[in-house]
C-alpha positions as YAML, in Angstrom:
chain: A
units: angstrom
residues:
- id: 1
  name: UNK
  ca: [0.00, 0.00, 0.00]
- id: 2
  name: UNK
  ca: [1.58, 3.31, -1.10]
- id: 3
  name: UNK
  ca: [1.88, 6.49, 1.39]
- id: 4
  name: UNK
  ca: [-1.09, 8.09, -0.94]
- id: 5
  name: UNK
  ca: [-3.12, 5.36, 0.20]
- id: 6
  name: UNK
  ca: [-2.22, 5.28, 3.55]
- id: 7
  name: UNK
  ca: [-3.45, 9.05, 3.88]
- id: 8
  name: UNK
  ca: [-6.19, 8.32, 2.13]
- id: 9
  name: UNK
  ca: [-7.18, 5.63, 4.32]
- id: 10
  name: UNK
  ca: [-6.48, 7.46, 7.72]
- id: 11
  name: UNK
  ca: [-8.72, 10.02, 6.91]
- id: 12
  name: UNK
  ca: [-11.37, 7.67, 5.64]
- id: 13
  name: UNK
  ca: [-10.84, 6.20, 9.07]
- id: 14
  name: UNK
  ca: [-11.07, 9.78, 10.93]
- id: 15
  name: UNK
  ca: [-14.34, 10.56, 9.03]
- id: 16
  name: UNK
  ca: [-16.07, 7.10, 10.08]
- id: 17
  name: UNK
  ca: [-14.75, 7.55, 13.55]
- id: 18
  name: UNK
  ca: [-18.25, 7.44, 15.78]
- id: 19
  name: UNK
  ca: [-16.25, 9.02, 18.61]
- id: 20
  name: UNK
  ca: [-15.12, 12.14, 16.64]
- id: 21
  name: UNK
  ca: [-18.71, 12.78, 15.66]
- id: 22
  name: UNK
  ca: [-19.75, 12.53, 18.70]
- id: 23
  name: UNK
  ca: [-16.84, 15.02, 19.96]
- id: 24
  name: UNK
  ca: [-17.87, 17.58, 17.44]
- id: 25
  name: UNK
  ca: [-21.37, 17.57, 17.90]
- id: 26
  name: UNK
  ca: [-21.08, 17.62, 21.17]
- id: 27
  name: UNK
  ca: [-18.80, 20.57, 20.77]
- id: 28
  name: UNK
  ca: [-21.02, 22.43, 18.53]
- id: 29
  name: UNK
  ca: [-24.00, 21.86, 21.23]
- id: 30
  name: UNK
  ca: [-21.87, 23.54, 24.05]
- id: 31
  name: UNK
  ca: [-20.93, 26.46, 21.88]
- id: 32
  name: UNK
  ca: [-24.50, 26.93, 21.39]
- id: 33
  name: UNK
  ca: [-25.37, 26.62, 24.55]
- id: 34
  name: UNK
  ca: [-22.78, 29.01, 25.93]
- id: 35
  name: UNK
  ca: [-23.85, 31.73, 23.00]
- id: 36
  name: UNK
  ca: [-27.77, 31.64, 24.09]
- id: 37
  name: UNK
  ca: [-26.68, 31.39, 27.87]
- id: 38
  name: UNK
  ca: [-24.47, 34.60, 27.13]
- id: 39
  name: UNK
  ca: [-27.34, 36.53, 25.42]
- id: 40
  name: UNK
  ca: [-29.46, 35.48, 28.17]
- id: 41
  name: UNK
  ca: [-27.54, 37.05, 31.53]
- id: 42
  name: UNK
  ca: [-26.24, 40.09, 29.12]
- id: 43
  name: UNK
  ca: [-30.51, 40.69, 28.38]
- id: 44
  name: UNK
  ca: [-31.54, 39.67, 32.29]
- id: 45
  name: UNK
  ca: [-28.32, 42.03, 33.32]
- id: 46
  name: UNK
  ca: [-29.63, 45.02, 31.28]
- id: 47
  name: UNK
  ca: [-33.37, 44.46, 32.51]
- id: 48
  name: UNK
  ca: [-31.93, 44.42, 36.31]
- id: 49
  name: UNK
  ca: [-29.60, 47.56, 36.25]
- id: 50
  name: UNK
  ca: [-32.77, 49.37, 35.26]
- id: 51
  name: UNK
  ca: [-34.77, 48.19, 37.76]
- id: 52
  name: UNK
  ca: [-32.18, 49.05, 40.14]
- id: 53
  name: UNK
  ca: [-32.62, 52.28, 38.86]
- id: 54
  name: UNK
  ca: [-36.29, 52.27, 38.71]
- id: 55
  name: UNK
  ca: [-36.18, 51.54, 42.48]
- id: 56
  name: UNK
  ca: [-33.35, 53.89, 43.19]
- id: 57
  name: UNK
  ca: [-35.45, 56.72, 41.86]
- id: 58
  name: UNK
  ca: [-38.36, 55.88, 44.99]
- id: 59
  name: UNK
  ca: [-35.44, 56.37, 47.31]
- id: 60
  name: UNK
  ca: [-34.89, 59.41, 49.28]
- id: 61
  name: UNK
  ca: [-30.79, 59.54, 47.90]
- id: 62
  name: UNK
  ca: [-31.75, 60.26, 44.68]
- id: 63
  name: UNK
  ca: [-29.81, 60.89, 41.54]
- id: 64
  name: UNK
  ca: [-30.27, 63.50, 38.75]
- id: 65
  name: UNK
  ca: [-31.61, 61.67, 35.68]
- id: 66
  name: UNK
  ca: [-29.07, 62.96, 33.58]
- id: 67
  name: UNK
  ca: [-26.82, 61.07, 35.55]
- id: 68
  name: UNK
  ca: [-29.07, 58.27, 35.52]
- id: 69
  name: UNK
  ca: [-29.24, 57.86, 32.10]
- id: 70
  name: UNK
  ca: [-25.48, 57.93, 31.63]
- id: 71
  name: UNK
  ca: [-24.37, 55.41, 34.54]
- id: 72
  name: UNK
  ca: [-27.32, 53.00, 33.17]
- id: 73
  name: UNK
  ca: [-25.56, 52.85, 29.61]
- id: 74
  name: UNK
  ca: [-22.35, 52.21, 30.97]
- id: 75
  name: UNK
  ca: [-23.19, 49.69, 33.67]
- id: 76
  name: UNK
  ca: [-24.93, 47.80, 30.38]
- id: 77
  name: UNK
  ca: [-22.18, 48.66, 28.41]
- id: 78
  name: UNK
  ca: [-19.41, 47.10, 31.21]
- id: 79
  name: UNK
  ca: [-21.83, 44.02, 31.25]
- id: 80
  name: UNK
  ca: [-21.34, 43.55, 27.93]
- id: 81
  name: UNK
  ca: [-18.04, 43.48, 27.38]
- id: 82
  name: UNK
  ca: [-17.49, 41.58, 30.87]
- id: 83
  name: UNK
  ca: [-19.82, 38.49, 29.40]
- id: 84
  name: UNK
  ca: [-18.64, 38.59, 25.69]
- id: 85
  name: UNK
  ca: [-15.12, 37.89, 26.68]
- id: 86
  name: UNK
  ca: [-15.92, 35.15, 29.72]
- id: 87
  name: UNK
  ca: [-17.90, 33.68, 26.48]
- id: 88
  name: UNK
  ca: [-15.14, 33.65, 23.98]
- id: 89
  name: UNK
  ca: [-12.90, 31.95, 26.47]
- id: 90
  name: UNK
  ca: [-15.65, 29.13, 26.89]
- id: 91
  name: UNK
  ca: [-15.37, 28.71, 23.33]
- id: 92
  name: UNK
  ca: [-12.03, 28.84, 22.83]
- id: 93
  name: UNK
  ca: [-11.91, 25.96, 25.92]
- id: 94
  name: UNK
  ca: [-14.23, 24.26, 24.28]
- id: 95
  name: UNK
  ca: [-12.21, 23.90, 21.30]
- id: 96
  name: UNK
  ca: [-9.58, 22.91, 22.84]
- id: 97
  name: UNK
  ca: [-7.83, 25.52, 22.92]
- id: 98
  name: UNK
  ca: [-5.23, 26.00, 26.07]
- id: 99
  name: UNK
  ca: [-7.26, 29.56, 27.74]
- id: 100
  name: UNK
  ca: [-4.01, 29.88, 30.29]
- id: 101
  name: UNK
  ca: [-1.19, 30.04, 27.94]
- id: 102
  name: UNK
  ca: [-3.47, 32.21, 25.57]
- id: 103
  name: UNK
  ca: [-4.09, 34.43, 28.59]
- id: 104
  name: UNK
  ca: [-0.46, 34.56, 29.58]
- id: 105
  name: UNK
  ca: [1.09, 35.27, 26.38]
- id: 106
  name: UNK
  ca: [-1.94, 37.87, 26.21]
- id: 107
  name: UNK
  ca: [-0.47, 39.39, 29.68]
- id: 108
  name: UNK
  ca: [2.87, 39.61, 27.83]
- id: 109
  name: UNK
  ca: [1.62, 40.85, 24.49]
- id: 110
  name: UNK
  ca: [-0.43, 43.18, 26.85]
- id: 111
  name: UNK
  ca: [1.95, 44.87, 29.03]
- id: 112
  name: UNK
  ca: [3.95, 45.63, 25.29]
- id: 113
  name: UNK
  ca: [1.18, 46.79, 23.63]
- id: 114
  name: UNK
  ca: [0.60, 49.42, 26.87]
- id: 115
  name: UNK
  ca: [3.81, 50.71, 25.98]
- id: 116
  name: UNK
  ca: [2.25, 51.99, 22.90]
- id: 117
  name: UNK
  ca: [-0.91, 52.57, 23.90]
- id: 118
  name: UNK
  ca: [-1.11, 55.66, 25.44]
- id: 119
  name: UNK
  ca: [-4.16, 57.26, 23.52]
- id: 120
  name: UNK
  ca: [-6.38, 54.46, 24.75]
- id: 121
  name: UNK
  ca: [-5.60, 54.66, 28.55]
- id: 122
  name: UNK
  ca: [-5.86, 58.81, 28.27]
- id: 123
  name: UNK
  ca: [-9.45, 57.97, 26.86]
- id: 124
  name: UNK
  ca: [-10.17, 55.69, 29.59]
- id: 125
  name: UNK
  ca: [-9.00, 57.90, 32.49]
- id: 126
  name: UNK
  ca: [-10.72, 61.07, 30.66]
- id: 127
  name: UNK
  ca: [-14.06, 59.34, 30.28]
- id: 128
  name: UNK
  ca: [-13.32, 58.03, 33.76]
- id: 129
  name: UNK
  ca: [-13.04, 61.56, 35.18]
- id: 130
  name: UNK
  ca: [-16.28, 62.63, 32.94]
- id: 131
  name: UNK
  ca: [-18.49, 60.38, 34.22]
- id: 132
  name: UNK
  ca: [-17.04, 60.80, 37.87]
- id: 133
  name: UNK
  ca: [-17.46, 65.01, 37.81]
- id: 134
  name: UNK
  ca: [-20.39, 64.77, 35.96]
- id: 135
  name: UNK
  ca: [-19.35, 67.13, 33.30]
- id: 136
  name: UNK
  ca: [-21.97, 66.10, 31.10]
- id: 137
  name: UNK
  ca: [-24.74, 63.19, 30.99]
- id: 138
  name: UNK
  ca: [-26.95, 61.68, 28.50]
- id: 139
  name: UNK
  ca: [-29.53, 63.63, 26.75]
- id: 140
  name: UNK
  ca: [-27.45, 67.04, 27.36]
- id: 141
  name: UNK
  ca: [-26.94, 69.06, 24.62]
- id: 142
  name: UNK
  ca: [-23.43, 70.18, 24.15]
- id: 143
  name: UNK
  ca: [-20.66, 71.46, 22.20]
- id: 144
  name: UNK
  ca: [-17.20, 70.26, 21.92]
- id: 145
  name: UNK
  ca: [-14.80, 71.85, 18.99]
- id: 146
  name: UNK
  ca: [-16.78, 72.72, 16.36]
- id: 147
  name: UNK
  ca: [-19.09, 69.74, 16.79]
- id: 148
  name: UNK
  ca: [-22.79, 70.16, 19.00]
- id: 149
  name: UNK
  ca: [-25.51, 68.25, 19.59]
- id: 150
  name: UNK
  ca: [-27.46, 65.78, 21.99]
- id: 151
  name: UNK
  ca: [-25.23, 63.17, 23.66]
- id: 152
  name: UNK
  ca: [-26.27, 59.41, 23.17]
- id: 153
  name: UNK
  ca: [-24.02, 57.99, 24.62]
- id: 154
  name: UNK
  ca: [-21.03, 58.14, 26.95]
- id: 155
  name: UNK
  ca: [-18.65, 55.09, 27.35]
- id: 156
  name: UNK
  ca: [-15.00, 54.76, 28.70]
- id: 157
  name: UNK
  ca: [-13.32, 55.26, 25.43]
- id: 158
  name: UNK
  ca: [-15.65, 57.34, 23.25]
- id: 159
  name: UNK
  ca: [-18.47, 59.71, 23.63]
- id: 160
  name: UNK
  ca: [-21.13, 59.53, 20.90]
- id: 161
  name: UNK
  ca: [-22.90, 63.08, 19.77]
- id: 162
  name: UNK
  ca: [-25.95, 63.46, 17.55]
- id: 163
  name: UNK
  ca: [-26.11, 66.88, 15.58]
- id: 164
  name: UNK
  ca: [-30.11, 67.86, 15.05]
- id: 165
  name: UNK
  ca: [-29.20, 67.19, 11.14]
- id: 166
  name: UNK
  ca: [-28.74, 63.69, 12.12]
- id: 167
  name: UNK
  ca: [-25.07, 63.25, 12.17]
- id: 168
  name: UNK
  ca: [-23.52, 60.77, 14.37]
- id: 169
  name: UNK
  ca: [-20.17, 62.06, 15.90]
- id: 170
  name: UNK
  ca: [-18.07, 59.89, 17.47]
- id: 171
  name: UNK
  ca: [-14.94, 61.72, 19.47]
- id: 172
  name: UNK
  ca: [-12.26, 59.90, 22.19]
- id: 173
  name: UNK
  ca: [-12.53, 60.73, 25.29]
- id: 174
  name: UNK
  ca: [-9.18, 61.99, 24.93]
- id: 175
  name: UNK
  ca: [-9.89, 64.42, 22.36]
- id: 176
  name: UNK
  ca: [-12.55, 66.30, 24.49]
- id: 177
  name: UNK
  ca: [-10.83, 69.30, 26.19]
- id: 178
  name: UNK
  ca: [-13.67, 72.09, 26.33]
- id: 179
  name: UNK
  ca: [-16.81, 71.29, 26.79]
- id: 180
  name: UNK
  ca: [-19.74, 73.89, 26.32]
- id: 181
  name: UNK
  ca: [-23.09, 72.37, 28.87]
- id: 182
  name: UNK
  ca: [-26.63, 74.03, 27.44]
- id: 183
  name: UNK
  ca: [-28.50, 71.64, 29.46]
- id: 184
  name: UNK
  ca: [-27.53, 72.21, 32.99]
- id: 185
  name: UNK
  ca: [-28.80, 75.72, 33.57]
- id: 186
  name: UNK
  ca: [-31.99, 78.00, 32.11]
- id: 187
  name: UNK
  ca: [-31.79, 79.62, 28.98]
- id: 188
  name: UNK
  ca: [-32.25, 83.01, 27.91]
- id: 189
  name: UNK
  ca: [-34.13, 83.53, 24.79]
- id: 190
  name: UNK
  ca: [-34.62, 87.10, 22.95]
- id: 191
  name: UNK
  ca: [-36.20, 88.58, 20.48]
- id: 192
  name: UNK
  ca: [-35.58, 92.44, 19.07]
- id: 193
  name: UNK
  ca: [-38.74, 94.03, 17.70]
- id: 194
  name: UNK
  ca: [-38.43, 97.23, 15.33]
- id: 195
  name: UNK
  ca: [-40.77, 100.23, 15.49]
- id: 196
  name: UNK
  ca: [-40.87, 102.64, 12.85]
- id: 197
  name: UNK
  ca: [-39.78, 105.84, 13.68]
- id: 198
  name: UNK
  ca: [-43.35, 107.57, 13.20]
- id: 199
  name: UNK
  ca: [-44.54, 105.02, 15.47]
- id: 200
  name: UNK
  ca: [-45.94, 105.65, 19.30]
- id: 201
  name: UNK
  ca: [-42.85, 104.17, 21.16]
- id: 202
  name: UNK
  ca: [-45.00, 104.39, 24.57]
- id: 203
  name: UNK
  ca: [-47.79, 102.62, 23.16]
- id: 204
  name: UNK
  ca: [-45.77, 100.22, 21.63]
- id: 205
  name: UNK
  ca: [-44.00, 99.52, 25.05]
- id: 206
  name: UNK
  ca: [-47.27, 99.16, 26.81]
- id: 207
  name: UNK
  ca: [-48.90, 96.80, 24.30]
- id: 208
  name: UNK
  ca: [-45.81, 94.60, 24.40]
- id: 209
  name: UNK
  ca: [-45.82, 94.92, 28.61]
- id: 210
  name: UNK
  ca: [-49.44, 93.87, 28.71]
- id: 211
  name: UNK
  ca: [-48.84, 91.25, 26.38]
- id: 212
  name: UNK
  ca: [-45.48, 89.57, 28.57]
- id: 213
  name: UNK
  ca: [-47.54, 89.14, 31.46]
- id: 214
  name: UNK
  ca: [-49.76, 86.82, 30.05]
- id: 215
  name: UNK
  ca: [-47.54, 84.53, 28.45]
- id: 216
  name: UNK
  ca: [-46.13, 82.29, 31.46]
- id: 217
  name: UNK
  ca: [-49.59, 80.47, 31.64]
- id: 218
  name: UNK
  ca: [-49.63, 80.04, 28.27]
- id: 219
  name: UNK
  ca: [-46.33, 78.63, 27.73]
- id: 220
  name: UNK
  ca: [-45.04, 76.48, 30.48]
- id: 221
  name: UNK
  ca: [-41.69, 76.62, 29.49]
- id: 222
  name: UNK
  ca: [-41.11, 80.01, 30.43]
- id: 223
  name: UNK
  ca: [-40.02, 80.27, 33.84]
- id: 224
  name: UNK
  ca: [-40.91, 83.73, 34.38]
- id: 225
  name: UNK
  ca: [-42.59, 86.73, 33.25]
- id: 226
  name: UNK
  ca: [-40.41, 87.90, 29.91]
- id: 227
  name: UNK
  ca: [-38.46, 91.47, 30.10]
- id: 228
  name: UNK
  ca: [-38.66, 94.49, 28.13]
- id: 229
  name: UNK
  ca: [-34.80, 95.72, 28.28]
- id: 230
  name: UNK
  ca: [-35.83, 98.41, 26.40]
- id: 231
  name: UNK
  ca: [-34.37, 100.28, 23.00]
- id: 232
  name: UNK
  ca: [-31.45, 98.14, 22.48]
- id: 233
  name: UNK
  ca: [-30.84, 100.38, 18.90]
- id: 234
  name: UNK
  ca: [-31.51, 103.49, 16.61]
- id: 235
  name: UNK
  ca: [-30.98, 101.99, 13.25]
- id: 236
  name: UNK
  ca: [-31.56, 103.42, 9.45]
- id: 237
  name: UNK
  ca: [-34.79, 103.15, 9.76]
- id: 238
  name: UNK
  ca: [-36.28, 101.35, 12.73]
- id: 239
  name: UNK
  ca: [-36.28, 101.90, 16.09]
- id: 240
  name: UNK
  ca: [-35.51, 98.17, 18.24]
- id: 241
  name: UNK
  ca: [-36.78, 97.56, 21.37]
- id: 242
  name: UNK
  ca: [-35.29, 94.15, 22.83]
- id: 243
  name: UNK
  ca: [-37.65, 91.24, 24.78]
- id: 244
  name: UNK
  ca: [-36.02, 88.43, 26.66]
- id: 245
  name: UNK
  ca: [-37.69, 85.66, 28.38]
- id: 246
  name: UNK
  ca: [-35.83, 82.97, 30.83]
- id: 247
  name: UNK
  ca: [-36.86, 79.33, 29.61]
- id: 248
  name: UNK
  ca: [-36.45, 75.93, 30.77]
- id: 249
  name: UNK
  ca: [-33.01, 74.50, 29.57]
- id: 250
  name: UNK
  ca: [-33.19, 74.29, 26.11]
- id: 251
  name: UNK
  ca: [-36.42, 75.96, 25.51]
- id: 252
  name: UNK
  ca: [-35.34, 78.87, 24.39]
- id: 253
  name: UNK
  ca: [-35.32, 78.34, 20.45]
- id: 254
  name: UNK
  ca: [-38.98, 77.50, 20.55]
- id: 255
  name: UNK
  ca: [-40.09, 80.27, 23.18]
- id: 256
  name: UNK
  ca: [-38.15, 82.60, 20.62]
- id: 257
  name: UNK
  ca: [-40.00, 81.49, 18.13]
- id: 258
  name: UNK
  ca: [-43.68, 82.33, 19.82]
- id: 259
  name: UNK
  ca: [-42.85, 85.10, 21.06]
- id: 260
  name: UNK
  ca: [-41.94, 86.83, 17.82]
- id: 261
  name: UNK
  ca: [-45.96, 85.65, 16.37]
- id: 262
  name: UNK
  ca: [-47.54, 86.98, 19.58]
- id: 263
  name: UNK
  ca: [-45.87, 89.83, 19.52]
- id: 264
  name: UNK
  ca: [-46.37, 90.49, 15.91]
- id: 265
  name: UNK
  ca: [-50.43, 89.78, 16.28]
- id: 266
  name: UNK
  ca: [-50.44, 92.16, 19.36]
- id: 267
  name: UNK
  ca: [-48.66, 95.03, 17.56]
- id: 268
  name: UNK
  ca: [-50.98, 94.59, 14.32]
- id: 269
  name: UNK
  ca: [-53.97, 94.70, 16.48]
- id: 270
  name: UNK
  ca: [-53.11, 97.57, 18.19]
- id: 271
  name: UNK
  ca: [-52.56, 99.21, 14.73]
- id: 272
  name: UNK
  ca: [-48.60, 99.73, 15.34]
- id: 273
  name: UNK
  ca: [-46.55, 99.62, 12.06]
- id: 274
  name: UNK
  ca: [-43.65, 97.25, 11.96]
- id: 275
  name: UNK
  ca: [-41.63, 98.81, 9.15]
- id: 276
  name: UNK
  ca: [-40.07, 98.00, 6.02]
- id: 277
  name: UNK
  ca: [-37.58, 98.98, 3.96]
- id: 278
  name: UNK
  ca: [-38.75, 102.39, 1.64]
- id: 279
  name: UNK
  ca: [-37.00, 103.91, -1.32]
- id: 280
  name: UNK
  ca: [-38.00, 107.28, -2.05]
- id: 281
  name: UNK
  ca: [-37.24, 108.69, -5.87]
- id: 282
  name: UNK
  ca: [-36.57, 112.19, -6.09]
- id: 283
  name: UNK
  ca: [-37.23, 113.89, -10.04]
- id: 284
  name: UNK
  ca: [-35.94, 117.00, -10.83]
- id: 285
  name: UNK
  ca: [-36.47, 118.82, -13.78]
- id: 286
  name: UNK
  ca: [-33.34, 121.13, -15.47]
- id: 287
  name: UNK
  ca: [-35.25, 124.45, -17.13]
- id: 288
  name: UNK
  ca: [-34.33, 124.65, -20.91]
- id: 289
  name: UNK
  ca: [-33.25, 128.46, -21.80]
- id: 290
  name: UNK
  ca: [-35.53, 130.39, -24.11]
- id: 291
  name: UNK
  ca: [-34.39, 130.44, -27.59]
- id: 292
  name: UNK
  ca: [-33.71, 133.97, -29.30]
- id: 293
  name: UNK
  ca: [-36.00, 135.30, -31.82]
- id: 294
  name: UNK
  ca: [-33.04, 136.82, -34.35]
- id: 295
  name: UNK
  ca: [-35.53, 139.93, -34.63]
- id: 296
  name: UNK
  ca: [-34.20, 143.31, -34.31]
...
């Protein structure tokens, strides 16, 4: 019998083996097993660190629910990682695969890699620190750089911030130097209304005074009566008296927004002209000199 044969007959003799099916499938029923058993504790994990939280809120040490928000994703987040990688050494173990040299020639490959890096453990330590001061939470609308918007999510490596265009930004920890907080205290909005010069500033001032006071029960985002600062300019042709209200966090985009049509409606009920730009053409006509006769 030739070596080709041989070969050919050992594996024949592999494939028929009863005991090496049984191995396998076995194998492949444990791997299963460990994959739905994984999905299950990360899924019963998640559903208990928010009833934690549910509880926690009942308590009488309560937490801001910014901060909430933000410890719940990372707690599910930590979970996460924590079972995925107690999974893929089951696997690997049941594949027979040695876990403790793997894990000890990761240690080594580890403390090498460290060396180099450094950007990972600054993002670590910085979202560390975030998280710990509180800087900002989920759901706060921020800027950092030149990017701003709502933050999703907060991790220990990256901080994920959605633009109200839609854009997903994604910035390291270790990137984030400045941060700009919109949501933690009230906003201000404004709004500058023009008067025509020919206009009854008095009147107009009254109309708009009577009108402010009314406006907190109407709009519960306003968290007190707006302000009439007064003429904030003299322009070209306009006179601008300046209105600011003090809004919920956040608010102050749409209470901008309504206060510019109820103050419009007032002033056109009351008859008071909001101007608009004029042009005014001037004509002037040269007198022709009277022609001579020629007659003596």
């Amino acid at each position: 019998m030739t070596s080709t044969e041989k070969m050919l007959q050992g594996i024949k003799d592999q494939l028929s083996d009863e005991n090496m099916w049984s191995a396998i499938g076995l194998g492949f029923l444990k791997i299963i097993a460990i994959l739905i058993v994984s999905s299950l504790i990360i899924r019963i994990g998640r559903a208990a660190i928010r009833k934690v939280f549910a509880v926690r809120s009942h308590s009488p040490l309560r937490i801001s629910h910014r901060r909430e928000a933000t410890l719940v994703k990372l707690l599910e987040n930590i979970l996460t990682y924590v079972v995925s990688f107690i999974m893929i050494m089951m696997i690997l173990s049941t594949l027979t695969i040695d876990v403790g040299a793997l894990l000890a020639g990761a240690g080594i490959v580890g403390l090498a890699v460290g060396f180099g890096a450094q950007n990972l453990v600054k993002d670590i330590i910085t979202g560390f620190f975030i998280i710990f001061e509180d800087q900002f939470s989920v759901g706060d609308y921020i800027r950092v750089d030149q990017f701003e918007g709502t933050v999703e999510e907060i991790g220990l490596r990256t901080t994920k911030i959605k633009s109200w265009t839609g854009e997903l930004h994604i910035l390291p920890n270790g990137s984030i130097v400045q941060v700009t907080n919109f949501s933690l205290h009230n906003s201000v909005a404004f709004v500058d209304v023009s008067i025509a010069y020919e206009g009854d500033i008095q009147k107009a001032e009254q109309v708009l005074k009577d009108l402010l006071e009314t406006l907190p029960e109407k709009y519960e985002d306003m968290v007190k009566t707006p302000e009439i600062l007064g003429i904030q300019n003299l322009a070209a042709s306009d006179v601008v008296i300046r209105v600011t209200a003090e809004t919920m966090p956040m608010k102050h985009f749409f209470i901008a927004r309504q206060l510019r049509k109820e103050i419009k409606m007032a002033l056109d009920a009351h008859g008071i002209e909001i101007p608009f730009p004029r042009l005014v053409m001037y004509s002037r006509q040269e007198e022709k000199p009277e022609k001579s006769t020629g007659k003596a």
